[in-house]
Coordinates of C-alpha atoms in Angstrom, one line a residue:
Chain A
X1 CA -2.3 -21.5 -60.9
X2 CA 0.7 -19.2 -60.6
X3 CA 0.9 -17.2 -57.5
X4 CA 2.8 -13.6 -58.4
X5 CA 6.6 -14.0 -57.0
X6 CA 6.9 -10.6 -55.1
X7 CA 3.8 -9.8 -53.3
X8 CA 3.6 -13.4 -51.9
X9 CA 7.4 -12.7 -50.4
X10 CA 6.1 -9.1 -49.4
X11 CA 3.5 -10.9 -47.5
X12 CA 5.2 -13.4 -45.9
X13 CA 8.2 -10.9 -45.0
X14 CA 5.6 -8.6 -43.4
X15 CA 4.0 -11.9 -41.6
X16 CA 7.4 -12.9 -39.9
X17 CA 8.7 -9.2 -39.4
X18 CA 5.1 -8.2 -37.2
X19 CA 5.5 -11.6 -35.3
X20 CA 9.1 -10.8 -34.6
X21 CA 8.2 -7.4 -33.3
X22 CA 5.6 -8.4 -31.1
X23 CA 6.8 -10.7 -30.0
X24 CA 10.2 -8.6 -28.8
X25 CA 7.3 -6.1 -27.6
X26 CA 5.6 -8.8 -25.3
X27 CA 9.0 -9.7 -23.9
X28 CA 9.8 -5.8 -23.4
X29 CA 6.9 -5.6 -21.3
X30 CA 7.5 -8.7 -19.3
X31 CA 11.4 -7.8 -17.9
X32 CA 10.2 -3.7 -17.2
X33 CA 7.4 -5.4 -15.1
X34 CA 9.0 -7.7 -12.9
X35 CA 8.6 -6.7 -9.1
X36 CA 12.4 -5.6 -9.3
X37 CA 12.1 -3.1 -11.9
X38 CA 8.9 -2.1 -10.8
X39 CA 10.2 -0.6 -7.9
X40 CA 12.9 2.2 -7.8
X41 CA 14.1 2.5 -5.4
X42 CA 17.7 3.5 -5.4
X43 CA 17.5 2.8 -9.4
X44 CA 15.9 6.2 -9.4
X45 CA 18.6 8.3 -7.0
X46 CA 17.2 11.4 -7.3
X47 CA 13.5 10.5 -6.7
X48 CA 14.7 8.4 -3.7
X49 CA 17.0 10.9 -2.1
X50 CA 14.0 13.4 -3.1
X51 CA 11.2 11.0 -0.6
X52 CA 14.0 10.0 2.1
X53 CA 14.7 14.0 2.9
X54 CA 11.3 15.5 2.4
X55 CA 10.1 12.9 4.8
X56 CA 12.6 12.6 7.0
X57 CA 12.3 16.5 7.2
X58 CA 8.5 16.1 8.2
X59 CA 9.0 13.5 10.7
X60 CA 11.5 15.7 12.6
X61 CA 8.7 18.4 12.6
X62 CA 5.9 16.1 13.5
X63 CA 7.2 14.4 16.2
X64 CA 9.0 17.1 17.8
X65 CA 6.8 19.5 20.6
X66 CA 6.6 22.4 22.4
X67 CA 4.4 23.0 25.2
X68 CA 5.5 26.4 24.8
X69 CA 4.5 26.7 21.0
X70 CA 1.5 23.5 20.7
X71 CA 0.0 25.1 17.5
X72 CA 3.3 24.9 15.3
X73 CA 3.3 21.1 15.4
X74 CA -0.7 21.2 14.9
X75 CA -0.2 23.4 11.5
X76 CA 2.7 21.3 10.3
X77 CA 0.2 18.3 10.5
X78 CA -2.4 19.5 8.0
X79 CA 0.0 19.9 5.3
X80 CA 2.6 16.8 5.9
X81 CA -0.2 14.4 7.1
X82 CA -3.0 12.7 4.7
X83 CA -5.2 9.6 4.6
X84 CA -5.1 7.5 7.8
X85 CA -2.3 8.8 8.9
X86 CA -3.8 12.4 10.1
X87 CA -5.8 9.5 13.0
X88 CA -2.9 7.2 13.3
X89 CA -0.9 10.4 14.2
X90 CA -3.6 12.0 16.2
X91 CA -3.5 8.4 18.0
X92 CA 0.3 8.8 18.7
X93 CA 0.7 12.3 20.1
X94 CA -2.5 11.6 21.9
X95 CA -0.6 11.2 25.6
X96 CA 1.8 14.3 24.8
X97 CA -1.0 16.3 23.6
X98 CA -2.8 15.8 27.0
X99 CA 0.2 16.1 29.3
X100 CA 2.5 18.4 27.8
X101 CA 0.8 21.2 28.9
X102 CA 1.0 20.8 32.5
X103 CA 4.8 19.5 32.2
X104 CA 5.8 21.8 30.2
X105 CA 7.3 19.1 27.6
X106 CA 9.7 19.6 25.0
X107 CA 9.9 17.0 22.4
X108 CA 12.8 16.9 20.2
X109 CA 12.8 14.3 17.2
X110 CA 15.6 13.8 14.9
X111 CA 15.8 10.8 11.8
X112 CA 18.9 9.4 12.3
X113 CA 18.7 7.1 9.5
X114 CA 16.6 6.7 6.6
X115 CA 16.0 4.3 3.6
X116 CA 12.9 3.7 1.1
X117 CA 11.9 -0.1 0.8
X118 CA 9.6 0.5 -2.4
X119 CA 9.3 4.0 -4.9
X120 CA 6.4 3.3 -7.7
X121 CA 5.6 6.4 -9.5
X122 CA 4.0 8.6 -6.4
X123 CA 3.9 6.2 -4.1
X124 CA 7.1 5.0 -1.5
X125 CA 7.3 2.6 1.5
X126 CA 10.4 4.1 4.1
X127 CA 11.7 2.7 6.9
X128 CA 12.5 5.9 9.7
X129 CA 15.6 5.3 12.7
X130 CA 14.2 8.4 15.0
X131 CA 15.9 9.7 18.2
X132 CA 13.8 11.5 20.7
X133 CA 14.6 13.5 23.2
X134 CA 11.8 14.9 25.9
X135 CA 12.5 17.2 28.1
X136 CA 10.0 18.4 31.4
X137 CA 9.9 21.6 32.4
X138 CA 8.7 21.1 35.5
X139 CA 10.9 18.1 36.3
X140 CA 13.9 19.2 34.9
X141 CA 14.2 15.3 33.7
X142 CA 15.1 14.2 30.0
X143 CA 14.8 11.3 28.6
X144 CA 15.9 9.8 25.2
X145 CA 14.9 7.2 23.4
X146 CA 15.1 5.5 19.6
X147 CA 12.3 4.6 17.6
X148 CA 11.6 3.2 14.1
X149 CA 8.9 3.9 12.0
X150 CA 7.7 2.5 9.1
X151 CA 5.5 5.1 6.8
X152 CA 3.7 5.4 4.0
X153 CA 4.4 8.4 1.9
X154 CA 2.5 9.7 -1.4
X155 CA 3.9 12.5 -3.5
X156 CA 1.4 15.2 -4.9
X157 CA 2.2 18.8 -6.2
X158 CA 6.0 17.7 -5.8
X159 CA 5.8 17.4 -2.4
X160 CA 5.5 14.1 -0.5
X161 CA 2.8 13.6 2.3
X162 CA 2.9 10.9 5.1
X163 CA -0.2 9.0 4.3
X164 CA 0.4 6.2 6.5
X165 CA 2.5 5.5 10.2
X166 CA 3.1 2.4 11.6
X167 CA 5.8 1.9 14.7
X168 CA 7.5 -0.2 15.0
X169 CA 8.8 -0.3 18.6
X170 CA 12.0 1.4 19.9
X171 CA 15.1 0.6 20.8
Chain B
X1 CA -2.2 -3.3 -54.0
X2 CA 1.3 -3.9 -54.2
X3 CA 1.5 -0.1 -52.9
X4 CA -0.2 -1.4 -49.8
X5 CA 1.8 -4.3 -49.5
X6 CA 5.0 -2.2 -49.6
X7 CA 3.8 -0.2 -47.0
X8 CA 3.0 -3.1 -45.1
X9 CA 6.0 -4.5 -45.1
X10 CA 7.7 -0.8 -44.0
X11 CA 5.5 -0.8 -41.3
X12 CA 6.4 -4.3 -40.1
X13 CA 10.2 -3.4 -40.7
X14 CA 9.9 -0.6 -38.6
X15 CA 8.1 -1.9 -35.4
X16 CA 9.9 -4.8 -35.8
X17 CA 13.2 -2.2 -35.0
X18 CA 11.6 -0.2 -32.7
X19 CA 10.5 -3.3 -30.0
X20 CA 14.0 -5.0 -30.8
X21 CA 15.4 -1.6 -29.4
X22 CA 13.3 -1.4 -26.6
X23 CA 14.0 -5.2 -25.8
X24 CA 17.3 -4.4 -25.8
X25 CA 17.2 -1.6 -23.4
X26 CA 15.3 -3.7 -21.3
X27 CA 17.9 -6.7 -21.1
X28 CA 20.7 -4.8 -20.5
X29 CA 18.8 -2.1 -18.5
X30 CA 21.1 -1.3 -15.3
X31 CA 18.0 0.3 -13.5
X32 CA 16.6 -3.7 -13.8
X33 CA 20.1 -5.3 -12.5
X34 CA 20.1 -2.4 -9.7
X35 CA 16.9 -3.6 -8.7
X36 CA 17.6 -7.2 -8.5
X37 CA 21.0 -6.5 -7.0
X38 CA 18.8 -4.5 -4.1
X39 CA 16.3 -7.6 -3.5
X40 CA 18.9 -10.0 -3.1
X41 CA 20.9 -7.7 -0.7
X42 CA 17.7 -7.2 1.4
X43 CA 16.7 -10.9 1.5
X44 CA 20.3 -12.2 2.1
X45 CA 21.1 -9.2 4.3
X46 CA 18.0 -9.5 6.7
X47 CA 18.6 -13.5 7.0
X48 CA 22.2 -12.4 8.0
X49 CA 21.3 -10.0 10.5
X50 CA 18.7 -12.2 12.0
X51 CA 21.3 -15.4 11.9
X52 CA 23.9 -13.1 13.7
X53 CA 21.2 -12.1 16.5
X54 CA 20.3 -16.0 17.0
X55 CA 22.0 -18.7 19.2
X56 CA 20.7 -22.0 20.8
X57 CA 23.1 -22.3 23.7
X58 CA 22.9 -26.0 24.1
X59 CA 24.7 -26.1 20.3
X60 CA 27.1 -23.8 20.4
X61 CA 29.1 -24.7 17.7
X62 CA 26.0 -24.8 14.9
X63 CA 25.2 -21.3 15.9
X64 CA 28.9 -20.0 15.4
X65 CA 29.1 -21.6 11.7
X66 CA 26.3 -20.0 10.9
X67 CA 27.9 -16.8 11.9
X68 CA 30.9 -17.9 9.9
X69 CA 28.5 -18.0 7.2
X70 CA 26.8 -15.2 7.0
X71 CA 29.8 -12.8 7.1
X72 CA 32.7 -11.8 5.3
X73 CA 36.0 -9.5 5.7
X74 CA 36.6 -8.0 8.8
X75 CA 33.3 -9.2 10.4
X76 CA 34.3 -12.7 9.4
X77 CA 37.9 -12.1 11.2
X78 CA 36.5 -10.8 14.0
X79 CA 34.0 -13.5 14.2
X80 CA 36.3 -16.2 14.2
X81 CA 39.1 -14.3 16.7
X82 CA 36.4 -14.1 18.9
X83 CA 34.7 -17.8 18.5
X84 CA 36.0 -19.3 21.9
X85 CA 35.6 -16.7 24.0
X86 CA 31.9 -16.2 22.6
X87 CA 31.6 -20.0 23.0
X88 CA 32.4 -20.1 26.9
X89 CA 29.9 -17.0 27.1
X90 CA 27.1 -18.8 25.1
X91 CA 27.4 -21.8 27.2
X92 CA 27.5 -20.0 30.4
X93 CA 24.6 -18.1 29.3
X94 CA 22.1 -20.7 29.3
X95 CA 19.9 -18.8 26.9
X96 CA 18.1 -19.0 23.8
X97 CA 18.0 -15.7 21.3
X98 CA 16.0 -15.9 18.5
X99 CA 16.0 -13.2 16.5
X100 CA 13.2 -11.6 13.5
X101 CA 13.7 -8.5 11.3
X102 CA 10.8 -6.3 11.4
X103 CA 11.5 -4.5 8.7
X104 CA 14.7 -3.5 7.0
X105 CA 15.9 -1.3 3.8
X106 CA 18.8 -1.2 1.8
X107 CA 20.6 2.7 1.6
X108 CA 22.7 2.4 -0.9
X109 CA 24.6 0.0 -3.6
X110 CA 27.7 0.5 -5.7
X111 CA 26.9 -2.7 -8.3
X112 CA 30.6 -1.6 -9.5
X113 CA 32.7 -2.3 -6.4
X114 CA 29.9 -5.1 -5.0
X115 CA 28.9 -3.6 -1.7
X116 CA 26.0 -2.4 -0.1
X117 CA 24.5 -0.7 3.0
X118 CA 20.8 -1.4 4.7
X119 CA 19.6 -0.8 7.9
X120 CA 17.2 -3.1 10.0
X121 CA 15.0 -3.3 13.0
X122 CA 15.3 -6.8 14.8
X123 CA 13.3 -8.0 17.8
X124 CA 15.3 -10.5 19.6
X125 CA 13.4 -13.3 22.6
X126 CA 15.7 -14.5 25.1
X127 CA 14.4 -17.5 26.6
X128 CA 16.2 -18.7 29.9
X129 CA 16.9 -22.1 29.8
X130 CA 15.9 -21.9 34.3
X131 CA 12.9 -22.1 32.6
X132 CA 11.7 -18.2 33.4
X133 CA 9.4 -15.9 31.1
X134 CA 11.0 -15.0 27.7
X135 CA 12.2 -11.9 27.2
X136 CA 12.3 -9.0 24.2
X137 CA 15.0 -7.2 23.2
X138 CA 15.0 -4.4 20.3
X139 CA 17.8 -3.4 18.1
X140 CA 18.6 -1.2 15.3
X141 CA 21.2 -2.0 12.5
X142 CA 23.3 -1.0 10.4
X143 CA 25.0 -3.2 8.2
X144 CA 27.4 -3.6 5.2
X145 CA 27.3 -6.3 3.1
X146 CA 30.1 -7.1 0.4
X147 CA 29.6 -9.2 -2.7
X148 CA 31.6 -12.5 -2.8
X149 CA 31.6 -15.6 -5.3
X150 CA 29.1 -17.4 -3.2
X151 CA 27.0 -14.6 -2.3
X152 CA 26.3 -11.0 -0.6
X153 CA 27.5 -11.5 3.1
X154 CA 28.1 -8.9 6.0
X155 CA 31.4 -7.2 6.4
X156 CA 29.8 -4.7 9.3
X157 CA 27.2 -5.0 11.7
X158 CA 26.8 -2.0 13.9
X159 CA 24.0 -1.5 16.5
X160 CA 22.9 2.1 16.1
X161 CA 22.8 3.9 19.5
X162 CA 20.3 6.2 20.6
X163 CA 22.8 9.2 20.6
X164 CA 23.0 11.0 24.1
X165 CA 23.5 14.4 23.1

C-alpha cells in the first residue's frame, strides 16, 4: 500500500502546527491569569489614578458635616454610597447624626493619602489615610483626628460608588 | 480533498502565529512584571514596616539586626548611627512592641529606577515587662522602599501626622 506523499505531510504539518498553537494559547492564558496580572492596579495608571480621586473625592464629602446644612451630606450619600455600605455608613455617622444638631458640629474630612490594593475590571479595594477635623459650635472646641479606612469601590456609568466601608481605627 | 487539506494546514499556520504572538506579549508583558514587582513590594514592604515597629527589650541586639535588615540607604545610615543610643533606650524601656500591618498599599513604582512608595496602617502592643496591661498604639506610614541585589528594603519610613491646621 502506498500512502500519497503530500497530503500525509499536509496532515501531519497541520497536526503539529494546531498542537503548537494551542498549546502557546493554553500557556497565554495561564501567565494573563496569575493573581499578579489579574489585578491592576498601578499597571493600569489611568484607571487607578481614575478610582483613587473619584473616591477619595467622595470620602471628603461623606464624612465631612454641617449641622448648619445636614441634608447636603444626606443627598451626597444616595449617589456615592451602594450595597452594604449605604448601612455600614448609616452606622458610622449614626452619633454625629444624633448630636450634631444640638452642638452645632462641623465636620471636616480630608484624604490625605490614598492607594488601591486590587483594580479588576469594575471592581477596586483602596486603602483611605483621612484627617478629620470637628468643630462645636456651641463649645467653641476642635478636635482632630486621623483615620484609615479601608473601602470597597465598584465603578458603574463611569463613575465609581463606595460599596463597602470598613475602619480601620485611627491614629 | 487536498483543497481541504490545504486549508487546513493555513488554518493551523495561522493560529499557530496568532497564539505564539499573544504568548509572546504575555511573557514579556510589562503590565505582568509591574504587577509582580507591586506584590513583592507589598509583602516585603509590610514585613519591614512591621519588623521596624517590633523590639523584645530583653534582646536588644536581635531586634536591631533586624532593623539593619530590613532597610537600606539613608534609613539604614540612620539606623546604624543611631543603634547605641536606641539600645540604652530599649533596655531602659523594659517593654515589648509587637507590631501588625492592618492593611497597607503600594502608591507608586518606577520598575526603571527600582523604587517604590506604599503606605500602611500598623497597630503596635506594648507590653510592660512590670508586668501591667498591654497597651495599643496606632500608626500610619509612609514608606519608601529601594530595590537592592538581595531584595526591596526601606530607605524612608515616615509616620504621617494628623496635620493641625
Amino acid at each position: 500500500m502506498r500512502i500519497p506523499r503530500l497530503p500525509a505531510l499536509l496532515a501531519a504539518a497541520t497536526i503539529v502546527l494546531g498542537s503548537g498553537a494551542a498549546w502557546a494559547h493554553a500557556e497565554t492564558g495561564k501567565l494573563n491569569s496569575t493573581p499578579a496580572a489579574r489585578n491592576a492596579a498601578l499597571a493600569n495608571g489611568a484607571r487607578t489614578a481614575e478610582v483613587k480621586g473619584q473616591i477619595s473625592e467622595a470620602a471628603n464629602t461623606l464624612f465631612s458635616y454641617n449641622a448648619a446644612a445636614p441634608t447636603k451630606t444626606d443627598q451626597a450619600a444616595k449617589t456615592l454610597l451602594t450595597g452594604q455600605a449605604v448601612k455600614q455608613y448609616d452606622t458610622m455617622l449614626a452619633g454625629i447624626r444624633r448630636d450634631g444638631p444640638s452642638q452645632k458640629l462641623v465636620l471636616t474630612t480630608t484624604v490625605t493619602d490614598a492607594a488601591v490594593r486590587t483594580l479588576q475590571d469594575d471592581r477596586a479595594r483602596l486603602l483611605l489615610f483621612l484627617d478629620q477635623r470637628s468643630a462645636s459650635g456651641t463649645t467653641g472646641k476642635t478636635t482632630d483626628v486621623g483615620a484609615v479606612l479601608a473601602v470597597d469601590a465598584v465603578r458603574r456609568n463611569a463613575h465609581w460608588q463606595i460599596s463597602a466601608l470598613d475602619p480601620l481605627g485611627g491614629s | 480533498m487536498r483543497w481541504t487539506a490545504r486549508v487546513l494546514l493555513a488554518l493551523a499556520l495561522v493560529f499557530l502565529g496568532w497564539s505564539g504572538w499573544s504568548l509572546y506579549q504575555a511573557y514579556r508583558s510589562p503590565l505582568g512584571d509591574l504587577g509582580k514587582d507591586r506584590d513583592t513590594v507589598l509583602k516585603v514592604g509590610s514585613a519591614q514596616v512591621a519588623a521596624l515597629n517590633s523590639m523584645d527589650w530583653t534582646r536588644p541586639d536581635d531586634g536591631l539586626k533586624r532593623w539593619q535588615d530590613a532597610s537600606t540607604g539613608p534609613l539604614r545610615d540612620q539606623l546604624q548611627r543611631e543603634a547605641p543610643a536606641d539600645k540604652q533606650k530599649i533596655v531602659q524601656g523594659r517593654m515589648a512592641a509587637d507590631a501588625t500591618v492592618d492593611a497597607a498599599a503600594v502608591t507608586s513604582l518606577d520598575a526603571r529606577s527600582g523604587t517604590a512608595r506604599l503606605v500602611a496602617a500598623v497597630r503596635i502592643t506594648l507590653t510592660p515587662s512590670a508586668g501591667g496591661a498591654p497597651t495599643v498604639q496606632r500608626k500610619r506610614y509612609e514608606a519608601g522602599l529601594a530595590r537592592t541585589p538581595a531584595g526591596w528594603r526601606l530607605q524612608s519610613l515616615t509616620v504621617i501626622p494628623v496635620s493641625a491646621r
